[in-house]
mmCIF file with all atom_site columns, C-alpha atoms in Angstrom:
data_model
loop_
_atom_site.group_PDB
_atom_site.id
_atom_site.type_symbol
_atom_site.label_atom_id
_atom_site.label_alt_id
_atom_site.label_comp_id
_atom_site.label_asym_id
_atom_site.label_entity_id
_atom_site.label_seq_id
_atom_site.pdbx_PDB_ins_code
_atom_site.Cartn_x
_atom_site.Cartn_y
_atom_site.Cartn_z
_atom_site.occupancy
_atom_site.B_iso_or_equiv
_atom_site.pdbx_formal_charge
_atom_site.auth_seq_id
_atom_site.auth_comp_id
_atom_site.auth_asym_id
_atom_site.auth_atom_id
_atom_site.pdbx_PDB_model_num
ATOM 1   C CA . GLN U 1 1   ? -5.415  17.407  8.717   1.00 60.00 ? 10  GLN U CA 1
ATOM 2   C CA . VAL U 1 2   ? -5.227  13.679  8.136   1.00 65.00 ? 11  VAL U CA 1
ATOM 3   C CA . PRO U 1 3   ? -1.894  12.891  6.506   1.00 90.00 ? 12  PRO U CA 1
ATOM 4   C CA . LEU U 1 4   ? -3.046  9.914   4.436   1.00 95.00 ? 13  LEU U CA 1
ATOM 5   C CA . VAL U 1 5   ? -6.580  9.232   3.244   1.00 95.00 ? 14  VAL U CA 1
ATOM 6   C CA . VAL U 1 6   ? -7.352  5.858   1.707   1.00 96.00 ? 15  VAL U CA 1
ATOM 7   C CA . SER U 1 7   ? -10.165 5.115   -0.707  1.00 95.00 ? 16  SER U CA 1
ATOM 8   C CA . GLY U 1 8   ? -11.188 2.244   -2.901  1.00 95.00 ? 17  GLY U CA 1
ATOM 9   C CA . GLY U 1 9   ? -11.607 -1.333  -1.860  1.00 93.00 ? 18  GLY U CA 1
ATOM 10  C CA . GLY U 1 10  ? -14.857 -3.236  -1.761  1.00 97.00 ? 19  GLY U CA 1
ATOM 11  C CA . SER U 1 11  ? -16.067 -6.683  -2.656  1.00 98.00 ? 20  SER U CA 1
ATOM 12  C CA . VAL U 1 12  ? -15.235 -8.604  -5.786  1.00 98.00 ? 21  VAL U CA 1
ATOM 13  C CA . GLN U 1 13  ? -15.270 -12.171 -7.040  1.00 98.00 ? 22  GLN U CA 1
ATOM 14  C CA . ALA U 1 14  ? -12.078 -14.112 -7.486  1.00 98.00 ? 23  ALA U CA 1
ATOM 15  C CA . GLY U 1 15  ? -10.314 -13.092 -10.658 1.00 98.00 ? 24  GLY U CA 1
ATOM 16  C CA . GLY U 1 16  ? -11.642 -9.573  -10.460 1.00 98.00 ? 25  GLY U CA 1
ATOM 17  C CA . SER U 1 17  ? -9.840  -6.276  -10.009 1.00 98.00 ? 26  SER U CA 1
ATOM 18  C CA . LEU U 1 18  ? -9.865  -3.421  -7.543  1.00 98.00 ? 27  LEU U CA 1
ATOM 19  C CA . SER U 1 19  ? -7.928  -0.212  -7.215  1.00 98.00 ? 28  SER U CA 1
ATOM 20  C CA . LEU U 1 20  ? -6.915  1.556   -4.026  1.00 98.00 ? 29  LEU U CA 1
ATOM 21  C CA . SER U 1 21  ? -5.866  5.177   -3.659  1.00 98.00 ? 30  SER U CA 1
ATOM 22  C CA . CYS U 1 22  ? -4.045  6.956   -0.865  1.00 97.00 ? 31  CYS U CA 1
ATOM 23  C CA . VAL U 1 23  ? -4.029  10.743  -0.971  1.00 95.00 ? 32  VAL U CA 1
ATOM 24  C CA . ALA U 1 24  ? -1.315  12.488  1.016   1.00 93.00 ? 33  ALA U CA 1
ATOM 25  C CA . SER U 1 25  ? -1.966  15.829  2.660   1.00 88.00 ? 34  SER U CA 1
ATOM 26  C CA . SER U 1 26  ? 1.337   17.278  1.515   1.00 84.00 ? 35  SER U CA 1
ATOM 27  C CA . TYR U 1 27  ? 3.427   17.236  -1.639  1.00 77.00 ? 36  TYR U CA 1
ATOM 28  C CA . THR U 1 28  ? 6.430   16.344  0.526   1.00 82.00 ? 37  THR U CA 1
ATOM 29  C CA . TYR U 1 29  ? 5.184   12.770  0.613   1.00 85.00 ? 38  TYR U CA 1
ATOM 30  C CA . SER U 1 30  ? 6.494   12.385  -2.915  1.00 83.00 ? 39  SER U CA 1
ATOM 31  C CA . ARG U 1 31  ? 9.961   12.351  -1.378  1.00 89.00 ? 40  ARG U CA 1
ATOM 32  C CA . TYR U 1 32  ? 9.260   9.406   0.912   1.00 92.00 ? 41  TYR U CA 1
ATOM 33  C CA . CYS U 1 33  ? 9.030   5.691   0.556   1.00 96.00 ? 42  CYS U CA 1
ATOM 34  C CA . MET U 1 34  ? 5.410   4.629   0.782   1.00 96.00 ? 43  MET U CA 1
ATOM 35  C CA . GLY U 1 35  ? 3.760   1.273   0.983   1.00 97.00 ? 44  GLY U CA 1
ATOM 36  C CA . TRP U 1 36  ? 0.604   -0.752  1.088   1.00 98.00 ? 45  TRP U CA 1
ATOM 37  C CA . PHE U 1 37  ? -0.019  -3.203  3.879   1.00 98.00 ? 46  PHE U CA 1
ATOM 38  C CA . ARG U 1 38  ? -2.835  -5.563  4.718   1.00 98.00 ? 47  ARG U CA 1
ATOM 39  C CA . GLN U 1 39  ? -4.133  -7.406  7.722   1.00 98.00 ? 48  GLN U CA 1
ATOM 40  C CA . ALA U 1 40  ? -6.561  -10.278 7.676   1.00 96.00 ? 49  ALA U CA 1
ATOM 41  C CA . PRO U 1 41  ? -8.505  -11.281 10.797  1.00 92.00 ? 50  PRO U CA 1
ATOM 42  C CA . GLY U 1 42  ? -6.291  -13.209 13.179  1.00 94.00 ? 51  GLY U CA 1
ATOM 43  C CA . LYS U 1 43  ? -3.169  -12.585 11.130  1.00 96.00 ? 52  LYS U CA 1
ATOM 44  C CA . GLU U 1 44  ? -0.196  -10.276 11.363  1.00 96.00 ? 53  GLU U CA 1
ATOM 45  C CA . ARG U 1 45  ? -0.058  -7.110  9.280   1.00 97.00 ? 54  ARG U CA 1
ATOM 46  C CA . GLU U 1 46  ? 2.008   -7.775  6.174   1.00 98.00 ? 55  GLU U CA 1
ATOM 47  C CA . GLY U 1 47  ? 3.606   -5.601  3.573   1.00 98.00 ? 56  GLY U CA 1
ATOM 48  C CA . VAL U 1 48  ? 2.109   -5.903  0.105   1.00 98.00 ? 57  VAL U CA 1
ATOM 49  C CA . ALA U 1 49  ? 4.033   -3.411  -2.014  1.00 98.00 ? 58  ALA U CA 1
ATOM 50  C CA . ALA U 1 50  ? 6.274   -0.412  -1.547  1.00 98.00 ? 59  ALA U CA 1
ATOM 51  C CA . ILE U 1 51  ? 7.690   2.363   -3.686  1.00 97.00 ? 60  ILE U CA 1
ATOM 52  C CA . CYS U 1 52  ? 10.304  5.019   -3.059  1.00 96.00 ? 61  CYS U CA 1
ATOM 53  C CA . SER U 1 53  ? 10.991  8.415   -4.569  1.00 94.00 ? 62  SER U CA 1
ATOM 54  C CA . ASP U 1 54  ? 13.312  6.968   -7.211  1.00 94.00 ? 63  ASP U CA 1
ATOM 55  C CA . GLY U 1 55  ? 10.497  4.744   -8.434  1.00 94.00 ? 64  GLY U CA 1
ATOM 56  C CA . ASN U 1 56  ? 12.054  1.583   -7.080  1.00 96.00 ? 65  ASN U CA 1
ATOM 57  C CA . THR U 1 57  ? 9.371   -0.914  -6.065  1.00 98.00 ? 66  THR U CA 1
ATOM 58  C CA . ASN U 1 58  ? 9.090   -4.058  -4.014  1.00 98.00 ? 67  ASN U CA 1
ATOM 59  C CA . TYR U 1 59  ? 6.296   -6.655  -3.830  1.00 98.00 ? 68  TYR U CA 1
ATOM 60  C CA . ARG U 1 60  ? 5.592   -9.604  -1.622  1.00 98.00 ? 69  ARG U CA 1
ATOM 61  C CA . ASP U 1 61  ? 5.912   -12.804 -3.610  1.00 98.00 ? 70  ASP U CA 1
ATOM 62  C CA . SER U 1 62  ? 2.224   -13.712 -3.460  1.00 98.00 ? 71  SER U CA 1
ATOM 63  C CA . VAL U 1 63  ? 1.152   -10.568 -5.321  1.00 98.00 ? 72  VAL U CA 1
ATOM 64  C CA . LYS U 1 64  ? 3.920   -10.276 -7.888  1.00 98.00 ? 73  LYS U CA 1
ATOM 65  C CA . GLY U 1 65  ? 2.503   -10.083 -11.375 1.00 98.00 ? 74  GLY U CA 1
ATOM 66  C CA . ARG U 1 66  ? -0.975  -9.300  -10.064 1.00 98.00 ? 75  ARG U CA 1
ATOM 67  C CA . PHE U 1 67  ? -0.602  -6.057  -8.087  1.00 98.00 ? 76  PHE U CA 1
ATOM 68  C CA . THR U 1 68  ? 0.985   -2.808  -9.229  1.00 98.00 ? 77  THR U CA 1
ATOM 69  C CA . ILE U 1 69  ? 1.996   0.048   -6.971  1.00 98.00 ? 78  ILE U CA 1
ATOM 70  C CA . SER U 1 70  ? 2.374   3.488   -8.457  1.00 97.00 ? 79  SER U CA 1
ATOM 71  C CA . LYS U 1 71  ? 2.196   7.114   -7.492  1.00 95.00 ? 80  LYS U CA 1
ATOM 72  C CA . ASP U 1 72  ? 1.223   10.394  -9.061  1.00 94.00 ? 81  ASP U CA 1
ATOM 73  C CA . ASN U 1 73  ? 3.331   13.086  -7.436  1.00 90.00 ? 82  ASN U CA 1
ATOM 74  C CA . ALA U 1 74  ? 1.290   15.861  -9.015  1.00 91.00 ? 83  ALA U CA 1
ATOM 75  C CA . LYS U 1 75  ? -1.767  14.524  -7.214  1.00 93.00 ? 84  LYS U CA 1
ATOM 76  C CA . ASN U 1 76  ? 0.053   13.476  -4.036  1.00 93.00 ? 85  ASN U CA 1
ATOM 77  C CA . THR U 1 77  ? -1.543  10.074  -4.532  1.00 95.00 ? 86  THR U CA 1
ATOM 78  C CA . LEU U 1 78  ? -0.345  6.513   -4.094  1.00 96.00 ? 87  LEU U CA 1
ATOM 79  C CA . TYR U 1 79  ? -2.172  3.735   -5.937  1.00 98.00 ? 88  TYR U CA 1
ATOM 80  C CA . LEU U 1 80  ? -2.452  -0.014  -5.738  1.00 98.00 ? 89  LEU U CA 1
ATOM 81  C CA . GLN U 1 81  ? -3.953  -1.749  -8.755  1.00 98.00 ? 90  GLN U CA 1
ATOM 82  C CA . MET U 1 82  ? -4.999  -5.266  -7.849  1.00 98.00 ? 91  MET U CA 1
ATOM 83  C CA . ASN U 1 83  ? -5.773  -7.738  -10.609 1.00 98.00 ? 92  ASN U CA 1
ATOM 84  C CA . SER U 1 84  ? -6.550  -11.451 -10.598 1.00 98.00 ? 93  SER U CA 1
ATOM 85  C CA . LEU U 1 85  ? -7.675  -11.181 -7.022  1.00 98.00 ? 94  LEU U CA 1
ATOM 86  C CA . LYS U 1 86  ? -7.838  -14.293 -4.883  1.00 98.00 ? 95  LYS U CA 1
ATOM 87  C CA . PRO U 1 87  ? -9.795  -15.052 -1.701  1.00 97.00 ? 96  PRO U CA 1
ATOM 88  C CA . ASP U 1 88  ? -6.448  -14.999 0.160   1.00 97.00 ? 97  ASP U CA 1
ATOM 89  C CA . ASP U 1 89  ? -6.182  -11.289 -0.717  1.00 98.00 ? 98  ASP U CA 1
ATOM 90  C CA . THR U 1 90  ? -9.132  -10.567 1.558   1.00 98.00 ? 99  THR U CA 1
ATOM 91  C CA . ALA U 1 91  ? -7.977  -8.163  4.266   1.00 98.00 ? 100 ALA U CA 1
ATOM 92  C CA . MET U 1 92  ? -8.024  -4.619  5.537   1.00 98.00 ? 101 MET U CA 1
ATOM 93  C CA . TYR U 1 93  ? -5.600  -2.634  3.417   1.00 98.00 ? 102 TYR U CA 1
ATOM 94  C CA . TYR U 1 94  ? -3.578  0.329   4.697   1.00 98.00 ? 103 TYR U CA 1
ATOM 95  C CA . CYS U 1 95  ? -1.200  2.793   3.123   1.00 97.00 ? 104 CYS U CA 1
ATOM 96  C CA . ALA U 1 96  ? 1.823   4.062   4.992   1.00 97.00 ? 105 ALA U CA 1
ATOM 97  C CA . ALA U 1 97  ? 4.670   6.507   4.568   1.00 95.00 ? 106 ALA U CA 1
ATOM 98  C CA . ASP U 1 98  ? 8.211   6.831   5.873   1.00 95.00 ? 107 ASP U CA 1
ATOM 99  C CA . PRO U 1 99  ? 8.697   10.591  6.382   1.00 91.00 ? 108 PRO U CA 1
ATOM 100 C CA . SER U 1 100 ? 11.541  10.015  8.824   1.00 91.00 ? 109 SER U CA 1
ATOM 101 C CA . GLY U 1 101 ? 13.657  8.311   6.188   1.00 90.00 ? 110 GLY U CA 1
ATOM 102 C CA . ARG U 1 102 ? 14.132  5.266   8.369   1.00 91.00 ? 111 ARG U CA 1
ATOM 103 C CA . SER U 1 103 ? 14.141  3.056   5.293   1.00 92.00 ? 112 SER U CA 1
ATOM 104 C CA . GLY U 1 104 ? 17.055  4.898   3.735   1.00 92.00 ? 113 GLY U CA 1
ATOM 105 C CA . GLY U 1 105 ? 15.242  5.028   0.431   1.00 93.00 ? 114 GLY U CA 1
ATOM 106 C CA . ILE U 1 106 ? 14.733  1.270   0.198   1.00 95.00 ? 115 ILE U CA 1
ATOM 107 C CA . PRO U 1 107 ? 11.167  0.022   -0.358  1.00 97.00 ? 116 PRO U CA 1
ATOM 108 C CA . TYR U 1 108 ? 10.997  -2.321  2.582   1.00 97.00 ? 117 TYR U CA 1
ATOM 109 C CA . LEU U 1 109 ? 7.837   -4.302  3.220   1.00 98.00 ? 118 LEU U CA 1
ATOM 110 C CA . ALA U 1 110 ? 8.249   -4.284  6.989   1.00 97.00 ? 119 ALA U CA 1
ATOM 111 C CA . ALA U 1 111 ? 5.882   -2.038  8.930   1.00 96.00 ? 120 ALA U CA 1
ATOM 112 C CA . PHE U 1 112 ? 8.778   -1.049  11.202  1.00 96.00 ? 121 PHE U CA 1
ATOM 113 C CA . PHE U 1 113 ? 10.041  1.396   8.599   1.00 96.00 ? 122 PHE U CA 1
ATOM 114 C CA . TYR U 1 114 ? 6.770   3.316   8.255   1.00 96.00 ? 123 TYR U CA 1
ATOM 115 C CA . SER U 1 115 ? 5.609   5.836   10.831  1.00 94.00 ? 124 SER U CA 1
ATOM 116 C CA . THR U 1 116 ? 2.598   7.482   9.189   1.00 95.00 ? 125 THR U CA 1
ATOM 117 C CA . TRP U 1 117 ? -0.474  5.395   8.454   1.00 96.00 ? 126 TRP U CA 1
ATOM 118 C CA . GLY U 1 118 ? -3.751  5.968   6.698   1.00 95.00 ? 127 GLY U CA 1
ATOM 119 C CA . GLN U 1 119 ? -7.028  4.432   7.744   1.00 93.00 ? 128 GLN U CA 1
ATOM 120 C CA . GLY U 1 120 ? -7.816  0.987   6.424   1.00 93.00 ? 129 GLY U CA 1
ATOM 121 C CA . THR U 1 121 ? -10.119 -0.008  3.621   1.00 97.00 ? 130 THR U CA 1
ATOM 122 C CA . GLN U 1 122 ? -11.673 -3.454  3.366   1.00 98.00 ? 131 GLN U CA 1
ATOM 123 C CA . VAL U 1 123 ? -11.027 -5.681  0.385   1.00 98.00 ? 132 VAL U CA 1
ATOM 124 C CA . THR U 1 124 ? -13.135 -8.830  0.206   1.00 98.00 ? 133 THR U CA 1
ATOM 125 C CA . VAL U 1 125 ? -12.643 -11.437 -2.494  1.00 98.00 ? 134 VAL U CA 1
ATOM 126 C CA . SER U 1 126 ? -15.192 -14.198 -2.754  1.00 98.00 ? 135 SER U CA 1
ATOM 127 C CA . SER U 1 127 ? -14.605 -17.529 -4.421  1.00 95.00 ? 136 SER U CA 1
#
């Protein structure tokens, strides 16, 4: 059973919106910090947004005010709502979870803290 299954993504023009979903295989994921990451061709993977069980969130500066991370524990689902998209947002997007508790309940944006990863979904923003 795949722990995290990502859906959403696609192609959109600059200024448009997209929504990503990440369904966890177990309700226990509601207890963990989870995050969204992205990787553009030739670039390092970077953290986009993270959320922990207490609802505390963290965003990279370039997406603040445009992206919103949320989760529905009843549906075991993590979301990323992306508005006002820019060509620089073009990347493969991944969701990740920290079931080991390495983050200590802090929504870090560093991949180091996340040990379980979903498959990627492509987001392409054209100018």
